[in-house]
Amino acid sequence: MAGAESARPAPPVLPWTVRLQVLALGAFCDLSQRRDGTVNRSLFSLADRQTSARPRPDALGVRSVDVVVDPARSLWARVFSPSADNAEATPLPVLVYFHGGGFALLSAASAPLDAMCRRFCRELGAVVVSVNYRRAPEHRYPAAYDDCADVLSYLATTGLPADIGVPVDLSRCFLFGDSAGGNIAHHVAHRWTSSAAASSNNPVRLAGIILLQPYFGGEERTEAELRLEGVGPVVNMRRSDWSWKAFLPEGADRNHPAAHVTGEAGPEPELPEAFPPAMVVIGGFDPLQDWQRRYPAMLRRKGKAVRVLEFPDAIHGFYMFPKLPDAGKLVKDVKNFMETTTCDH
């Protein structure tokens, strides 16, 4: 640990507006995560501004509508669609988005995530389906995985609302998750491609998975976790430990296969032949970066296609802040991945 302490870098340079937002988010996160493992949702709601779906196009030409998938468990998704350039537009790919928040916080209605989905919808030229899955600790593993996989099944059987105004191509479906959502994207892709859902007559075909700073972990304390403790904002070991304890089954440790997917503490997952190409985004100020680098290494050992993008100056969650130059670069990289993956896979 002493070596990690001595190599500790200076804090990242951020615009003051971003720094204030990050500090506020961290403070409300700490205050809302109770010691007994529950969440003070009333308190966190003061920082988690919600926004409604907007059926009329916004300034970017993007409209949104909420779709109820299963009212019994309050499972729904927000669908974002761009304006159609013409009546015979080429069918658009579908981006199924799983939000971050340590499995316990934020939602598909959180204003920053809604705004981010709108940007991705417009700039990627895709229909975005943002899933509002059940959260921990009220709903532990595997509730989030079940909900997100069930949304894929819903798309396969019911499709998207006819009034979204644009044609879609469900055979070009990408799973897109950030942080905890990146973890979910991996597990849902694994589940989907391991089951009969991956059959050739299913209209939903996974063309790729896009993992933005995915939330993997284990009992080990990695070099980056030690070096960036107290330096990298948003994620630290206390918050991370709390999130895993809230999400994983009672009594499980962080080497549980939901958290630890790369084989150092147990068998590596058996990935089916249909497991899709992956894009993994890693930030230089993200304490989770060592876990994230192990993930593509595992995929390569399994013979799977993977593209890794490193942003050396990026904090965890940088893509939520449009003022950061890396956020704009990321959109271009994602678009390139989607276009080339669709052609090659």
PDB file of N, CA, C and O in Angstrom, residues 54-88:
ATOM      1  N   ARG A  54     -41.004  13.229 -23.212  1.00  0.00           N
ATOM      2  CA  ARG A  54     -41.508  14.354 -24.010  1.00  0.00           C
ATOM      3  C   ARG A  54     -41.856  13.856 -25.417  1.00  0.00           C
ATOM      4  O   ARG A  54     -40.961  13.678 -26.244  1.00  0.00           O
ATOM      5  N   PRO A  55     -43.138  13.656 -25.674  1.00  0.00           N
ATOM      6  CA  PRO A  55     -43.525  13.121 -26.987  1.00  0.00           C
ATOM      7  C   PRO A  55     -43.284  14.074 -28.143  1.00  0.00           C
ATOM      8  O   PRO A  55     -43.204  13.636 -29.294  1.00  0.00           O
ATOM      9  N   ARG A  56     -43.162  15.369 -27.853  1.00  0.00           N
ATOM     10  CA  ARG A  56     -42.852  16.312 -28.916  1.00  0.00           C
ATOM     11  C   ARG A  56     -41.340  16.444 -29.076  1.00  0.00           C
ATOM     12  O   ARG A  56     -40.607  16.441 -28.086  1.00  0.00           O
ATOM     13  N   PRO A  57     -40.862  16.581 -30.312  1.00  0.00           N
ATOM     14  CA  PRO A  57     -39.408  16.703 -30.527  1.00  0.00           C
ATOM     15  C   PRO A  57     -38.820  17.892 -29.780  1.00  0.00           C
ATOM     16  O   PRO A  57     -39.420  18.972 -29.725  1.00  0.00           O
ATOM     17  N   ASP A  58     -37.639  17.689 -29.192  1.00  0.00           N
ATOM     18  CA  ASP A  58     -36.940  18.782 -28.520  1.00  0.00           C
ATOM     19  C   ASP A  58     -36.071  19.537 -29.515  1.00  0.00           C
ATOM     20  O   ASP A  58     -36.203  19.348 -30.734  1.00  0.00           O
ATOM     21  N   ALA A  59     -35.173  20.374 -29.005  1.00  0.00           N
ATOM     22  CA  ALA A  59     -34.318  21.180 -29.889  1.00  0.00           C
ATOM     23  C   ALA A  59     -33.410  20.313 -30.754  1.00  0.00           C
ATOM     24  O   ALA A  59     -32.961  20.748 -31.823  1.00  0.00           O
ATOM     25  N   LEU A  60     -33.122  19.091 -30.309  1.00  0.00           N
ATOM     26  CA  LEU A  60     -32.298  18.170 -31.080  1.00  0.00           C
ATOM     27  C   LEU A  60     -33.125  17.324 -32.047  1.00  0.00           C
ATOM     28  O   LEU A  60     -32.592  16.512 -32.786  1.00  0.00           O
ATOM     29  N   GLY A  61     -34.450  17.509 -31.998  1.00  0.00           N
ATOM     30  CA  GLY A  61     -35.319  16.698 -32.844  1.00  0.00           C
ATOM     31  C   GLY A  61     -35.612  15.334 -32.263  1.00  0.00           C
ATOM     32  O   GLY A  61     -36.062  14.435 -32.970  1.00  0.00           O
ATOM     33  N   VAL A  62     -35.373  15.166 -30.950  1.00  0.00           N
ATOM     34  CA  VAL A  62     -35.565  13.876 -30.294  1.00  0.00           C
ATOM     35  C   VAL A  62     -36.850  13.895 -29.475  1.00  0.00           C
ATOM     36  O   VAL A  62     -37.098  14.833 -28.719  1.00  0.00           O
ATOM     37  N   ARG A  63     -37.636  12.875 -29.616  1.00  0.00           N
ATOM     38  CA  ARG A  63     -38.837  12.706 -28.810  1.00  0.00           C
ATOM     39  C   ARG A  63     -38.669  11.489 -27.912  1.00  0.00           C
ATOM     40  O   ARG A  63     -37.826  10.618 -28.175  1.00  0.00           O
ATOM     41  N   SER A  64     -39.496  11.393 -26.868  1.00  0.00           N
ATOM     42  CA  SER A  64     -39.401  10.239 -25.976  1.00  0.00           C
ATOM     43  C   SER A  64     -40.786   9.839 -25.488  1.00  0.00           C
ATOM     44  O   SER A  64     -41.696  10.669 -25.382  1.00  0.00           O
ATOM     45  N   VAL A  65     -40.921   8.564 -25.192  1.00  0.00           N
ATOM     46  CA  VAL A  65     -42.167   8.010 -24.683  1.00  0.00           C
ATOM     47  C   VAL A  65     -41.831   6.891 -23.715  1.00  0.00           C
ATOM     48  O   VAL A  65     -40.845   6.167 -23.911  1.00  0.00           O
ATOM     49  N   ASP A  66     -42.627   6.768 -22.653  1.00  0.00           N
ATOM     50  CA  ASP A  66     -42.418   5.693 -21.689  1.00  0.00           C
ATOM     51  C   ASP A  66     -43.284   4.491 -22.047  1.00  0.00           C
ATOM     52  O   ASP A  66     -44.467   4.633 -22.386  1.00  0.00           O
ATOM     53  N   VAL A  67     -42.691   3.305 -21.981  1.00  0.00           N
ATOM     54  CA  VAL A  67     -43.371   2.057 -22.323  1.00  0.00           C
ATOM     55  C   VAL A  67     -43.373   1.156 -21.092  1.00  0.00           C
ATOM     56  O   VAL A  67     -42.314   0.860 -20.531  1.00  0.00           O
ATOM     57  N   VAL A  68     -44.551   0.710 -20.673  1.00  0.00           N
ATOM     58  CA  VAL A  68     -44.668  -0.202 -19.536  1.00  0.00           C
ATOM     59  C   VAL A  68     -44.443  -1.631 -20.022  1.00  0.00           C
ATOM     60  O   VAL A  68     -45.141  -2.102 -20.920  1.00  0.00           O
ATOM     61  N   VAL A  69     -43.478  -2.299 -19.430  1.00  0.00           N
ATOM     62  CA  VAL A  69     -43.156  -3.684 -19.802  1.00  0.00           C
ATOM     63  C   VAL A  69     -43.873  -4.663 -18.884  1.00  0.00           C
ATOM     64  O   VAL A  69     -44.438  -5.659 -19.340  1.00  0.00           O
ATOM     65  N   ASP A  70     -43.843  -4.405 -17.573  1.00  0.00           N
ATOM     66  CA  ASP A  70     -44.516  -5.276 -16.605  1.00  0.00           C
ATOM     67  C   ASP A  70     -44.990  -4.421 -15.433  1.00  0.00           C
ATOM     68  O   ASP A  70     -44.197  -4.085 -14.543  1.00  0.00           O
ATOM     69  N   PRO A  71     -46.284  -4.066 -15.400  1.00  0.00           N
ATOM     70  CA  PRO A  71     -46.773  -3.202 -14.322  1.00  0.00           C
ATOM     71  C   PRO A  71     -46.665  -3.845 -12.943  1.00  0.00           C
ATOM     72  O   PRO A  71     -46.558  -3.143 -11.934  1.00  0.00           O
ATOM     73  N   ALA A  72     -46.657  -5.169 -12.870  1.00  0.00           N
ATOM     74  CA  ALA A  72     -46.605  -5.846 -11.573  1.00  0.00           C
ATOM     75  C   ALA A  72     -45.329  -5.539 -10.810  1.00  0.00           C
ATOM     76  O   ALA A  72     -45.322  -5.524  -9.576  1.00  0.00           O
ATOM     77  N   ARG A  73     -44.241  -5.305 -11.546  1.00  0.00           N
ATOM     78  CA  ARG A  73     -42.977  -4.964 -10.866  1.00  0.00           C
ATOM     79  C   ARG A  73     -42.489  -3.577 -11.247  1.00  0.00           C
ATOM     80  O   ARG A  73     -41.289  -3.265 -11.094  1.00  0.00           O
ATOM     81  N   SER A  74     -43.386  -2.761 -11.783  1.00  0.00           N
ATOM     82  CA  SER A  74     -43.055  -1.378 -12.174  1.00  0.00           C
ATOM     83  C   SER A  74     -41.868  -1.335 -13.123  1.00  0.00           C
ATOM     84  O   SER A  74     -40.999  -0.455 -13.012  1.00  0.00           O
ATOM     85  N   LEU A  75     -41.830  -2.276 -14.049  1.00  0.00           N
ATOM     86  CA  LEU A  75     -40.754  -2.329 -15.035  1.00  0.00           C
ATOM     87  C   LEU A  75     -41.182  -1.559 -16.279  1.00  0.00           C
ATOM     88  O   LEU A  75     -42.209  -1.885 -16.887  1.00  0.00           O
ATOM     89  N   TRP A  76     -40.407  -0.526 -16.626  1.00  0.00           N
ATOM     90  CA  TRP A  76     -40.721   0.271 -17.803  1.00  0.00           C
ATOM     91  C   TRP A  76     -39.429   0.739 -18.450  1.00  0.00           C
ATOM     92  O   TRP A  76     -38.340   0.585 -17.894  1.00  0.00           O
ATOM     93  N   ALA A  77     -39.573   1.281 -19.631  1.00  0.00           N
ATOM     94  CA  ALA A  77     -38.416   1.805 -20.359  1.00  0.00           C
ATOM     95  C   ALA A  77     -38.810   3.104 -21.040  1.00  0.00           C
ATOM     96  O   ALA A  77     -39.968   3.298 -21.426  1.00  0.00           O
ATOM     97  N   ARG A  78     -37.844   3.977 -21.196  1.00  0.00           N
ATOM     98  CA  ARG A  78     -38.053   5.237 -21.919  1.00  0.00           C
ATOM     99  C   ARG A  78     -37.415   5.096 -23.303  1.00  0.00           C
ATOM    100  O   ARG A  78     -36.219   4.792 -23.408  1.00  0.00           O
ATOM    101  N   VAL A  79     -38.211   5.317 -24.328  1.00  0.00           N
ATOM    102  CA  VAL A  79     -37.762   5.146 -25.705  1.00  0.00           C
ATOM    103  C   VAL A  79     -37.530   6.512 -26.332  1.00  0.00           C
ATOM    104  O   VAL A  79     -38.439   7.346 -26.383  1.00  0.00           O
ATOM    105  N   PHE A  80     -36.304   6.728 -26.816  1.00  0.00           N
ATOM    106  CA  PHE A  80     -35.913   7.983 -27.472  1.00  0.00           C
ATOM    107  C   PHE A  80     -35.769   7.720 -28.962  1.00  0.00           C
ATOM    108  O   PHE A  80     -35.088   6.767 -29.363  1.00  0.00           O
ATOM    109  N   SER A  81     -36.383   8.565 -29.779  1.00  0.00           N
ATOM    110  CA  SER A  81     -36.276   8.389 -31.226  1.00  0.00           C
ATOM    111  C   SER A  81     -35.998   9.731 -31.887  1.00  0.00           C
ATOM    112  O   SER A  81     -36.553  10.756 -31.488  1.00  0.00           O
ATOM    113  N   PRO A  82     -35.127   9.737 -32.892  1.00  0.00           N
ATOM    114  CA  PRO A  82     -34.839  10.975 -33.616  1.00  0.00           C
ATOM    115  C   PRO A  82     -35.919  11.251 -34.653  1.00  0.00           C
ATOM    116  O   PRO A  82     -36.689  10.354 -35.021  1.00  0.00           O
ATOM    117  N   SER A  83     -35.971  12.485 -35.121  1.00  0.00           N
ATOM    118  CA  SER A  83     -36.914  12.827 -36.174  1.00  0.00           C
ATOM    119  C   SER A  83     -36.530  12.113 -37.461  1.00  0.00           C
ATOM    120  O   SER A  83     -35.340  12.004 -37.796  1.00  0.00           O
ATOM    121  N   ALA A  84     -37.527  11.620 -38.169  1.00  0.00           N
ATOM    122  CA  ALA A  84     -37.272  10.949 -39.441  1.00  0.00           C
ATOM    123  C   ALA A  84     -36.973  11.982 -40.510  1.00  0.00           C
ATOM    124  O   ALA A  84     -37.711  12.962 -40.668  1.00  0.00           O
ATOM    125  N   ASP A  85     -35.894  11.781 -41.249  1.00  0.00           N
ATOM    126  CA  ASP A  85     -35.544  12.722 -42.318  1.00  0.00           C
ATOM    127  C   ASP A  85     -36.489  12.584 -43.497  1.00  0.00           C
ATOM    128  O   ASP A  85     -36.783  13.532 -44.197  1.00  0.00           O
ATOM    129  N   ASN A  86     -36.966  11.378 -43.718  1.00  0.00           N
ATOM    130  CA  ASN A  86     -37.933  11.151 -44.779  1.00  0.00           C
ATOM    131  C   ASN A  86     -38.718   9.883 -44.494  1.00  0.00           C
ATOM    132  O   ASN A  86     -38.352   9.093 -43.621  1.00  0.00           O
ATOM    133  N   ALA A  87     -39.820   9.697 -45.230  1.00  0.00           N
ATOM    134  CA  ALA A  87     -40.723   8.593 -44.938  1.00  0.00           C
ATOM    135  C   ALA A  87     -40.097   7.236 -45.235  1.00  0.00           C
ATOM    136  O   ALA A  87     -40.553   6.215 -44.746  1.00  0.00           O
ATOM    137  N   GLU A  88     -39.068   7.203 -46.068  1.00  0.00           N
ATOM    138  CA  GLU A  88     -38.432   5.951 -46.435  1.00  0.00           C
ATOM    139  C   GLU A  88     -37.032   5.840 -45.820  1.00  0.00           C
ATOM    140  O   GLU A  88     -36.108   5.330 -46.433  1.00  0.00           O
TER     141      GLU A  88
END
